[in-house]
Short mmCIF file of C-alpha atoms and ligand atoms in Angstrom, two decimals:
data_model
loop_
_atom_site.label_atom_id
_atom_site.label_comp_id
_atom_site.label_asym_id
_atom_site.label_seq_id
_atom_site.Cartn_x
_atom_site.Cartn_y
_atom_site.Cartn_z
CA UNK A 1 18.25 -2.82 -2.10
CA UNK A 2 18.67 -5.79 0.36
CA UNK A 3 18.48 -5.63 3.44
CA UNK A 4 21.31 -6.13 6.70
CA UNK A 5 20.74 -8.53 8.94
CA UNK A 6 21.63 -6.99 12.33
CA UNK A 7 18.12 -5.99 13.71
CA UNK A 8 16.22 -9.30 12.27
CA UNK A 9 15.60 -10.30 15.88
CA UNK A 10 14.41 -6.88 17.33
CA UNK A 11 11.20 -5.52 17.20
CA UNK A 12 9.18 -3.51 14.41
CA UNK A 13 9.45 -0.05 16.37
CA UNK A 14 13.09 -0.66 16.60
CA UNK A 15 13.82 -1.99 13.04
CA UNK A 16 11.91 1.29 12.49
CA UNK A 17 14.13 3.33 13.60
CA UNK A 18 17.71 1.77 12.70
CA UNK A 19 16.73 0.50 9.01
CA UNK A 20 19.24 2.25 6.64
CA UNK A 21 20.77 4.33 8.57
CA UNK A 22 24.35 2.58 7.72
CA UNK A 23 27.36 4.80 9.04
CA UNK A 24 29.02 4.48 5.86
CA UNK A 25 25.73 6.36 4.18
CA UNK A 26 24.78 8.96 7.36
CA UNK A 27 28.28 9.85 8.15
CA UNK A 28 28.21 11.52 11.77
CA UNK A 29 24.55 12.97 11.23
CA UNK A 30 21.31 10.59 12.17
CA UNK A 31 19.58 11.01 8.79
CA UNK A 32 21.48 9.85 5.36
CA UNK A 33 21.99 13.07 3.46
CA UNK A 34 20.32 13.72 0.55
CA UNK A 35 23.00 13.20 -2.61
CA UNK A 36 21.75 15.03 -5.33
CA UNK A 37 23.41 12.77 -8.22
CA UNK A 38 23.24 12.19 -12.25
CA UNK A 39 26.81 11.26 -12.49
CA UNK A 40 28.71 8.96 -10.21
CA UNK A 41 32.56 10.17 -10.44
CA UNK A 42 35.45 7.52 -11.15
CA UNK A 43 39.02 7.54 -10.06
CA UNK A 44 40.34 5.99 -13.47
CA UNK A 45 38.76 4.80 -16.95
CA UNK A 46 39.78 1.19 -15.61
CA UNK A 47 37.75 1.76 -12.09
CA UNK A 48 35.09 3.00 -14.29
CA UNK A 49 34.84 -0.59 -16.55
CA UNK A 50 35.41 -2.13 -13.56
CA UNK A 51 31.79 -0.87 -11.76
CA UNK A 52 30.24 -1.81 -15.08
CA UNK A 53 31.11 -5.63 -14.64
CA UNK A 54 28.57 -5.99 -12.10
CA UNK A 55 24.89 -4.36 -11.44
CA UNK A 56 24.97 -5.01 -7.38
CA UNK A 57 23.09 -3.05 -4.66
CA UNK A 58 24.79 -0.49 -3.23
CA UNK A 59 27.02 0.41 -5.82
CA UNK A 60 27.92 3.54 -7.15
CA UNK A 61 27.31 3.98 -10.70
CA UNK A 62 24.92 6.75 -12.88
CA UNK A 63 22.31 8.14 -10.65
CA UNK A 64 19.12 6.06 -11.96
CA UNK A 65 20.69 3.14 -9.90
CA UNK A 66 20.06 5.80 -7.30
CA UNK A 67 22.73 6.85 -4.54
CA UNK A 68 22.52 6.32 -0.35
CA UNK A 69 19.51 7.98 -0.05
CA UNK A 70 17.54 5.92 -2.05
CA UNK A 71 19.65 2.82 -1.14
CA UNK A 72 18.74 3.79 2.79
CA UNK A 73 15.18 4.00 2.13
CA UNK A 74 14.97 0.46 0.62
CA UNK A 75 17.29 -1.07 3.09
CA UNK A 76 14.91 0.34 6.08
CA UNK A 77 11.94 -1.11 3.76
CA UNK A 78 12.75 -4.09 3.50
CA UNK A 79 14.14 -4.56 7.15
CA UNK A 80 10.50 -3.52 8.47
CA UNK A 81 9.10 -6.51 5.77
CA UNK A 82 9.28 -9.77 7.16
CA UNK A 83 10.47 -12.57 4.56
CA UNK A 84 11.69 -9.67 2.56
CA UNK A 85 15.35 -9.59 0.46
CA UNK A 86 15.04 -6.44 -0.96
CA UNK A 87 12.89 -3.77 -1.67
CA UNK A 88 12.17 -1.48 -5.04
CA UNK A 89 11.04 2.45 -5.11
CA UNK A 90 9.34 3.87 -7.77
CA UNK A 91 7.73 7.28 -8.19
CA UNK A 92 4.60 6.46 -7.25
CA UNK A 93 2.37 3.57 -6.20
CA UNK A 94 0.98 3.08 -9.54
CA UNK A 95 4.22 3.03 -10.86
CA UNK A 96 5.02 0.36 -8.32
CA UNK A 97 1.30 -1.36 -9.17
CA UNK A 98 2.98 -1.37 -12.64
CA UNK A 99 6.63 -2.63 -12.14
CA UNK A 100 4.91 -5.60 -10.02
CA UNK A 101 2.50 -6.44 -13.33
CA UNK A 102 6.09 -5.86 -16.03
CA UNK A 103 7.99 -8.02 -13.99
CA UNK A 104 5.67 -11.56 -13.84
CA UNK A 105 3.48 -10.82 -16.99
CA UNK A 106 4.10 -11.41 -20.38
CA UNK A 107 1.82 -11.43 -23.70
CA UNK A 108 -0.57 -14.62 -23.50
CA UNK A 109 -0.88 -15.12 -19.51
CA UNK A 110 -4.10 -14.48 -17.93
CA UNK A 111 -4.41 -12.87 -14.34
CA UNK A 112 -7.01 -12.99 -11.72
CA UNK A 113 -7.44 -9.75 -9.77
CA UNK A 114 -9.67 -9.21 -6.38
CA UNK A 115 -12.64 -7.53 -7.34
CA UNK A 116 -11.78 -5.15 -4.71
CA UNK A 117 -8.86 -4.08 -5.68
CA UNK A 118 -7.72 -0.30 -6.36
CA UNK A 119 -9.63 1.30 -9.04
CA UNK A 120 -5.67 2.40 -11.19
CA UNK A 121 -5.28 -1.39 -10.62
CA UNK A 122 -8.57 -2.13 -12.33
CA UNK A 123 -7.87 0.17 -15.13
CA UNK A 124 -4.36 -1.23 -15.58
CA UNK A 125 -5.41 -4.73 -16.20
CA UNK A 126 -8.47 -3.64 -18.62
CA UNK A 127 -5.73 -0.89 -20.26
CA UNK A 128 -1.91 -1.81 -20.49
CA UNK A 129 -2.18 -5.40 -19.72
CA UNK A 130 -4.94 -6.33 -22.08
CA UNK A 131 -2.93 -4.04 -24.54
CA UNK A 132 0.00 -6.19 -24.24
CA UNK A 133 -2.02 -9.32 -24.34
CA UNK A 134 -2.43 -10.34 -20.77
CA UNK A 135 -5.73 -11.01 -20.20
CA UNK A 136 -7.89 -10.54 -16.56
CA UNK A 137 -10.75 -11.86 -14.65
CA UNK A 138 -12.05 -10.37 -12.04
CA UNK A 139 -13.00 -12.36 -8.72
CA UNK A 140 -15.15 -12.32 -5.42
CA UNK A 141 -11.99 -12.61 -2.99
CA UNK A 142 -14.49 -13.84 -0.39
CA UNK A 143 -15.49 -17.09 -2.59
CA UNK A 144 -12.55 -19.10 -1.72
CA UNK A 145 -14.06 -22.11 -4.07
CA UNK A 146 -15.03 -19.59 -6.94
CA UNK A 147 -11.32 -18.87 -7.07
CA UNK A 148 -9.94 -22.33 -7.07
CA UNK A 149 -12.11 -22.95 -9.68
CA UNK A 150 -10.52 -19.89 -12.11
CA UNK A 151 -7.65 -22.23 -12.12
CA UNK A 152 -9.27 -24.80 -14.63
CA UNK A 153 -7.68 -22.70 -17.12
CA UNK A 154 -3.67 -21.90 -16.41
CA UNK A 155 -3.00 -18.81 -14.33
CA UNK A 156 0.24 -16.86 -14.33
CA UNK A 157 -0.73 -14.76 -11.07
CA UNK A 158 -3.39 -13.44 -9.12
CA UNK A 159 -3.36 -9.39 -7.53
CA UNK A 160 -4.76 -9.03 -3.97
CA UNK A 161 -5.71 -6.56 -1.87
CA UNK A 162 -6.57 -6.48 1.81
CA UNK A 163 -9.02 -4.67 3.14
CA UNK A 164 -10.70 -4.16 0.07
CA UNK A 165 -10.19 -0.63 -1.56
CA UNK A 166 -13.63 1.64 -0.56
CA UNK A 167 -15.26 -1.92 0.92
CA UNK A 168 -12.64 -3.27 3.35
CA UNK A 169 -13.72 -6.89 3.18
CA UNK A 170 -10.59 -8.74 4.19
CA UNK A 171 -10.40 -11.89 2.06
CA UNK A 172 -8.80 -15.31 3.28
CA UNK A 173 -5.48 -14.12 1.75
CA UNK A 174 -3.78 -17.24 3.42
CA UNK A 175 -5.71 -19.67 1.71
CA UNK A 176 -6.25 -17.73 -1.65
CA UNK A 177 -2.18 -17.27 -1.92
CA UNK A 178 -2.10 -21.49 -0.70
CA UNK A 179 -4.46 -21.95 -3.91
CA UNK A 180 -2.17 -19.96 -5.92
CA UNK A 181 1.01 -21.62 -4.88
CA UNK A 182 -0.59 -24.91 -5.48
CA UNK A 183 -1.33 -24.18 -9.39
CA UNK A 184 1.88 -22.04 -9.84
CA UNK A 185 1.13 -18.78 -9.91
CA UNK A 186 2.49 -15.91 -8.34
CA UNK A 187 0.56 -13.90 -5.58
CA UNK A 188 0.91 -10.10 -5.34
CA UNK A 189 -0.87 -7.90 -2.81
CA UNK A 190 -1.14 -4.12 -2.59
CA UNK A 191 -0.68 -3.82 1.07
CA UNK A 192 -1.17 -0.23 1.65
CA UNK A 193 -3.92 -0.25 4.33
CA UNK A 194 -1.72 -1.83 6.85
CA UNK A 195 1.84 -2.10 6.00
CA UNK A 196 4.43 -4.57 7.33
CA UNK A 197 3.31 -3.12 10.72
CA UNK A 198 -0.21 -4.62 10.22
CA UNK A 199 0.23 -7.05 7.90
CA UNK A 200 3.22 -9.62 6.98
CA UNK A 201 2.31 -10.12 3.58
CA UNK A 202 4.95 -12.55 2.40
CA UNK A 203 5.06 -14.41 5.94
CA UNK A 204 1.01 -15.19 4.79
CA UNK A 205 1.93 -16.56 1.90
CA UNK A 206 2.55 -13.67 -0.91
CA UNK A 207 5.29 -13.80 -3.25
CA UNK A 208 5.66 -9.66 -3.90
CA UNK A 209 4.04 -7.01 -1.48
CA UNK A 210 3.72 -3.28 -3.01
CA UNK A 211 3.02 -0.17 -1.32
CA UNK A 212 1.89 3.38 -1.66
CA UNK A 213 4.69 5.19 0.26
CA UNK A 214 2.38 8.63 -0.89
CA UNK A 215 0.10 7.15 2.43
CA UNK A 216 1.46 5.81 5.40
CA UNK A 217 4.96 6.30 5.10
CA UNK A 218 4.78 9.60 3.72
CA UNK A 219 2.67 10.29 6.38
CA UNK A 220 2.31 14.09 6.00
CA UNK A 221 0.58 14.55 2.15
CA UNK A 222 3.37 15.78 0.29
CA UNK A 223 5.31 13.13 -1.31
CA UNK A 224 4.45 10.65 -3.83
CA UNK A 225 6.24 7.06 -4.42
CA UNK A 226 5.37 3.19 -4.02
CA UNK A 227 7.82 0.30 -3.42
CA UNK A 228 7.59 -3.43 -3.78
CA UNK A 229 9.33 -5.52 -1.60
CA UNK A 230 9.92 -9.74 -2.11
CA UNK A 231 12.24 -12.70 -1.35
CA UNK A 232 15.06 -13.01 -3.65
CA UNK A 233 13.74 -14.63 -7.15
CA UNK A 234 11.15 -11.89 -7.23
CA UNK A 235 13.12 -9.12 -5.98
CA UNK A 236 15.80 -10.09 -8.78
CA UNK A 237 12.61 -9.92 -11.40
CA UNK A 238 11.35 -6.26 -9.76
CA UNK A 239 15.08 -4.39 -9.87
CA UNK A 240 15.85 -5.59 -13.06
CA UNK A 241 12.41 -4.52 -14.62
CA UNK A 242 12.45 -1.25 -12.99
CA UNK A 243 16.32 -0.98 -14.71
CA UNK A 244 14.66 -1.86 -17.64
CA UNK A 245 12.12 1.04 -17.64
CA UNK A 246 14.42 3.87 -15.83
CA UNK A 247 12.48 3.89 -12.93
CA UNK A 248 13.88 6.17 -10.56
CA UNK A 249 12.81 8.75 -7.30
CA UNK A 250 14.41 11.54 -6.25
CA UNK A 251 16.78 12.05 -3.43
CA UNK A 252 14.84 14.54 -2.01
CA UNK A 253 11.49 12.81 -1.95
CA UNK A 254 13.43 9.88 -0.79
CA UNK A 255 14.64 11.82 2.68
CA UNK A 256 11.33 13.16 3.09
CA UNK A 257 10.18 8.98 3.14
CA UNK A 258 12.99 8.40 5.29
CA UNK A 259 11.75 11.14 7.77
CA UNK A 260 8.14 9.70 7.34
CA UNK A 261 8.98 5.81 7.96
CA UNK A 262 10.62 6.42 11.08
CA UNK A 263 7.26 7.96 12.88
CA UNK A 264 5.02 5.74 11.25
CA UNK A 265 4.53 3.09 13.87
CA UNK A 266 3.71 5.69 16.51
CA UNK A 267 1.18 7.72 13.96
CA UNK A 268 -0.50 4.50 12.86
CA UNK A 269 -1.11 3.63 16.45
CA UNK A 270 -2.80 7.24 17.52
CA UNK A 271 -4.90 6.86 14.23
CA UNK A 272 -6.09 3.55 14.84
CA UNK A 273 -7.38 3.99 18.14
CA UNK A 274 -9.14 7.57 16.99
CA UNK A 275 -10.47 5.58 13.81
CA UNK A 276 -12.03 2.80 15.78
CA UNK A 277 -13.61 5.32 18.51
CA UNK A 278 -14.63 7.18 15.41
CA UNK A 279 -16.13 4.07 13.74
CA UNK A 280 -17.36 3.06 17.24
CA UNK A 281 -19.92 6.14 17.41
CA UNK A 282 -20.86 5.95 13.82
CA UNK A 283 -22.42 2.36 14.32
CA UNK A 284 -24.71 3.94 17.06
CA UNK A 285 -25.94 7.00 14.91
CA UNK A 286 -29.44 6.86 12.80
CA UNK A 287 -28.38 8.64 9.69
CA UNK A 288 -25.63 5.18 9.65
CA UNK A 289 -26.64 2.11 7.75
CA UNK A 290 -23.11 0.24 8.19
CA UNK A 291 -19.53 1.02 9.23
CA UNK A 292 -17.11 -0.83 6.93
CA UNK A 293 -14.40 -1.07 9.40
CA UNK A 294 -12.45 -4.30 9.88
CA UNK A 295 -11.25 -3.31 13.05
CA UNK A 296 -14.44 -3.28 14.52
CA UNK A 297 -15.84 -5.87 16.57
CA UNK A 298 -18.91 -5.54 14.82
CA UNK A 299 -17.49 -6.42 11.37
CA UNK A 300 -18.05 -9.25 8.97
CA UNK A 301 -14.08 -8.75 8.46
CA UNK A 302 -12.85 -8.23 11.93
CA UNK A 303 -12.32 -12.41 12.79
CA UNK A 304 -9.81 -12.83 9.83
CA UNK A 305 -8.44 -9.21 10.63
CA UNK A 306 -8.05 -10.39 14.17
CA UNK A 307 -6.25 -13.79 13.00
CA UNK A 308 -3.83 -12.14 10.59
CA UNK A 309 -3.28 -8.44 11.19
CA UNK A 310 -1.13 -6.81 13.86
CA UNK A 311 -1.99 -3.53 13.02
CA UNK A 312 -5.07 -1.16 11.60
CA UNK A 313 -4.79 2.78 10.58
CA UNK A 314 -6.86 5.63 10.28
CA UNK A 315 -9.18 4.44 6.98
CA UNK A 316 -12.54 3.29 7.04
CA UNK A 317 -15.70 3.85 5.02
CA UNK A 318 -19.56 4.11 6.35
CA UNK A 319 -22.44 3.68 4.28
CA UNK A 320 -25.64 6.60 4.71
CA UNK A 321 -29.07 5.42 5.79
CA UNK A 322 -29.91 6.90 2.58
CA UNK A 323 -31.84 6.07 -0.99
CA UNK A 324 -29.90 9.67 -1.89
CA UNK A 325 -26.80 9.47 -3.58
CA UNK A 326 -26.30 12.98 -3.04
CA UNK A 327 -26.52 12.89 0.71
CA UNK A 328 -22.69 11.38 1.14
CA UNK A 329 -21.73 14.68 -0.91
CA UNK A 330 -23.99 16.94 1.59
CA UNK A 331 -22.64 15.16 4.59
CA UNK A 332 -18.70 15.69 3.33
CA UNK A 333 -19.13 19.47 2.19
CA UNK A 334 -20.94 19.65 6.07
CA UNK A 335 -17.47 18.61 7.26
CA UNK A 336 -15.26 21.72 8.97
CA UNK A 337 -12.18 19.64 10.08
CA UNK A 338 -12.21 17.07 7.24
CA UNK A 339 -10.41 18.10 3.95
CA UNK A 340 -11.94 16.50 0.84
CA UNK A 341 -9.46 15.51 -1.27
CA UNK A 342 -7.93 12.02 -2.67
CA UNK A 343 -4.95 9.91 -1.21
CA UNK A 344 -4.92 9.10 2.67
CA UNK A 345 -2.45 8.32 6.01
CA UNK A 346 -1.59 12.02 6.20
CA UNK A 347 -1.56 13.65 9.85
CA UNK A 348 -4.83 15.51 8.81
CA UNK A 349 -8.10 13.97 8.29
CA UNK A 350 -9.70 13.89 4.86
CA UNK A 351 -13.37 12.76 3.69
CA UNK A 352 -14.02 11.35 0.34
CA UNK A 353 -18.10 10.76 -0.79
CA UNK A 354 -17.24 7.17 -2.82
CA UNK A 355 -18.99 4.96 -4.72
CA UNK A 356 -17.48 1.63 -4.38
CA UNK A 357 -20.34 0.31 -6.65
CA UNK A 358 -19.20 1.61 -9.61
CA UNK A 359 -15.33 -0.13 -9.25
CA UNK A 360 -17.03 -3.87 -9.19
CA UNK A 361 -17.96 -6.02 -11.65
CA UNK A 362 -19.12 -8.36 -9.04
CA UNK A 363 -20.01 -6.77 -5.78
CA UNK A 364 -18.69 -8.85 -2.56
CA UNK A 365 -20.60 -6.30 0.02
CA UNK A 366 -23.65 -5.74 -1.27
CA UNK A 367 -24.59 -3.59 1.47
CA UNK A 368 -21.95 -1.09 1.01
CA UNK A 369 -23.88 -0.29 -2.29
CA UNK A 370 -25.58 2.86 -0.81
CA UNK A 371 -24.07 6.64 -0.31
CA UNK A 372 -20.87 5.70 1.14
CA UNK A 373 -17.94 7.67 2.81
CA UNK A 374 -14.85 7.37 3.62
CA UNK A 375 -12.62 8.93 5.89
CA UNK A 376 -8.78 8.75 6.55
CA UNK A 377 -8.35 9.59 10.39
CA UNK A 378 -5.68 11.97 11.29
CA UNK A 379 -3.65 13.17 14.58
CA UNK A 380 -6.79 15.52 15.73
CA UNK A 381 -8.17 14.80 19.06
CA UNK A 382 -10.98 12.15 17.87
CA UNK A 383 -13.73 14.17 20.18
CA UNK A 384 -13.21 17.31 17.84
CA UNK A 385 -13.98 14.90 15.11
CA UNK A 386 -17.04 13.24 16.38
CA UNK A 387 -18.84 16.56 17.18
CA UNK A 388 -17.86 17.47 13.47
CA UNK A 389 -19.39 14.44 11.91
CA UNK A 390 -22.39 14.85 14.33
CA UNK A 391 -23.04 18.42 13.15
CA UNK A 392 -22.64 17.43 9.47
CA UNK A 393 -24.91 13.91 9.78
CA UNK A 394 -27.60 16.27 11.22
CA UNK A 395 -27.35 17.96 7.77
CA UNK A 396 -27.53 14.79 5.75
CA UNK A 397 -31.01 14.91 4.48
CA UNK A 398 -31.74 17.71 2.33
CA UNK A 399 -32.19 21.19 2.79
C1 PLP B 1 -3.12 5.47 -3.23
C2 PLP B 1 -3.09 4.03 -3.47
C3 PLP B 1 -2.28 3.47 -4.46
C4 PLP B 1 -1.50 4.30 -5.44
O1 PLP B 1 -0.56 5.08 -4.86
P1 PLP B 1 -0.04 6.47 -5.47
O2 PLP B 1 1.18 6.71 -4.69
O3 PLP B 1 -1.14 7.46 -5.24
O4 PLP B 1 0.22 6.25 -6.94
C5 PLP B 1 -2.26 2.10 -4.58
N1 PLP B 1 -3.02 1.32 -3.79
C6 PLP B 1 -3.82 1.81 -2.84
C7 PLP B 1 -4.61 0.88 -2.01
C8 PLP B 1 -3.89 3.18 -2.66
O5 PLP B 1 -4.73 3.68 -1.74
#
């Protein structure tokens, strides 16, 4: 769906909270109702042929093409995505991972993916795209020459995330996407950590930017979808691959985005600050080798993050002072406010023992090889936390 043009010049807050709300899809209520719709209803046979002519945003037509509460959603997307023309949903962020890969790739070109990219990504680029003859090598995303070198050999496009799932490096992405453009090939990036509030992935240089909307947006843990958002040629390339394999989310989950989107900025903003006072008072305890935490001072990350990020959240990882793999799990199942479960950017705080070692085939942090966890900061007060953590790092070694 692209976007209107109105609130370009305002602010991200406000773009926030105006994106696709149009009055011809809200009507006299604030939120665009949810319109439950398989068919689309015609006045004549000839009005009917007449909507076929043309596949256009915004259109009425058979429900996969979706109806205004989908349409709303993208619109608000993609007017919160800087460079953006339009923005995709799918039913999930893999599915979004996957509409990004079906829409550049085709049998015979070769990819280069982060090494520290999302484990589904991984396993999509060793599974369905080496099935359909696209082949993938993996890279350090901190070896800026490493990469230009991959490009001896032609290169169709290169995946990127930043920070780094489980690791949180944050590569160059500038210069890797300038490297890229220079040898024709397209640059994607799962931007999930930060968002378009954090991070203005196609104004750094990236042709497509996907998103788990299950995280952020969502924002309260009980919705799953993705989106991928691009300037026009790309955008064209998502929608009509997405046509092409029926991909379609429900009204109803769509709202409940909708509803998420327009508090994200504020709940970002509470769980950044609680995540780096969090992070802060991990550095100074014992039982902590490293916090892996861009948005700490402290951080190998945190000059790039400085130089190209408006924005953090609530995720961060911290490696155990610890030979003991099993000391991460003691420490997590120590937690009392912390649920352990996957997926993050929900109002309540979650704790995952990881293992980032185990996603790499080359490892760019060495040092976050040990017991490692991860947390995903919520709307609790962040002294509650603390004293949690400190009562369950106490517990760390065994009993
Ligand atoms: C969760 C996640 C995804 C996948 O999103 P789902 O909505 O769970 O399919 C993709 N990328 C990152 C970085 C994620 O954390």
């Amino acid at each position: 769906m692209s976007g209107g043009g109105d609130d370009s010049t305002r602010k991200p807050a406000t773009r926030l909270v105006r994106g696709g709300r149009r009055p011809e899809w809200t009507g006299p209520v604030v939120n665009p109702p949810v319109w439950r719709a398989s068919t689309h209803l015609y006045e004549s046979d000839a009005a009917r042929r007449e909507a076929g002519k043309s596949n256009t945003d915004g259109q009425f037509f058979y429900g996969r093409r979706g109806a205004p509460t989908q349409w709303a959603l993208a619109e608000a997307l993609t007017a919160i995505e800087p460079g953006a023309y339009g923005t995709v949903l799918y039913p999930s962020g893999v599915a979004a991972i996957a509409g990004c890969m079906l829409a550049v790739l085709k049998p015979g070109d070769r990819l280069l993916m982060a090494d520290n990219a999302y484990d589904p990504s991984r396993s999509m680029a060793t599974g369905l795209l080496a099935r359909m003859g696209v082949t993938t090598d993996f890279f350090d995303p901190l070896d800026i020459d490493g990469f230009a070198a991959l490009f001896a050999n032609p290169v169709k496009a290169v995946w990127l995330e930043t920070p780094g799932s489980l690791t949180f490096e944050v590569p160059d992405i500038p210069a890797l996407c300038a490297i890229a453009r220079e040898h024709g090939a397209v640059s994607m990036i799962d931007n999930t950590w930060a968002s378009p509030l954090g991070f203005a992935a196609l104004e750094h240089g990236c042709d497509i930017v996907m998103m788990s909307l299950s995280k952020h947006v969502g924002g309260h843990s009980d919705l799953m979808m993705g989106s991928a958002s691009a300037g026009k040629r790309w955008y064209t390339a998502l929608r009509r691959t997405a046509q092409e394999l029926g991909q379609v989310v429900s009204p109803d989950d769509a709202a409940l985005a909708a509803r998420g989107l327009r508090t994200m900025g504020v709940r970002l903003e509470a769980q950044t600050r609680s995540a780096l006072k969090i992070a802060q008072w991990l550095e100074g305890q014992p039982q902590v080798a490293r916090v892996l935490c861009p948005m700490l001072p402290s951080d190998p990350g945190h000059a790039t993050w400085t130089r190209d990020f408006t924005g953090g959240c609530g995720l961060f990882g911290f490696v155990l002072a610890s030979e003991d793999r099993a000391a991460a799990a003691r420490v997590v199942d120590a937690l009392a406010l912390f649920g352990i479960g996957y997926s993050w950017g929900g109002y309540e705080s979650l704790a995952l023992a990881t293992a980032p070692q185990d996603y790499r085939s080359i490892m760019p942090s060495p040092d976050a090889a040990g017991p490692t966890i991860r947390l995903s900061i919520g709307l609790e007060d962040p002294d509650d936390l603390i004293a949690d953590l400190a009562q369950a790092l106490a517990r760390m070694e065994s009993p």
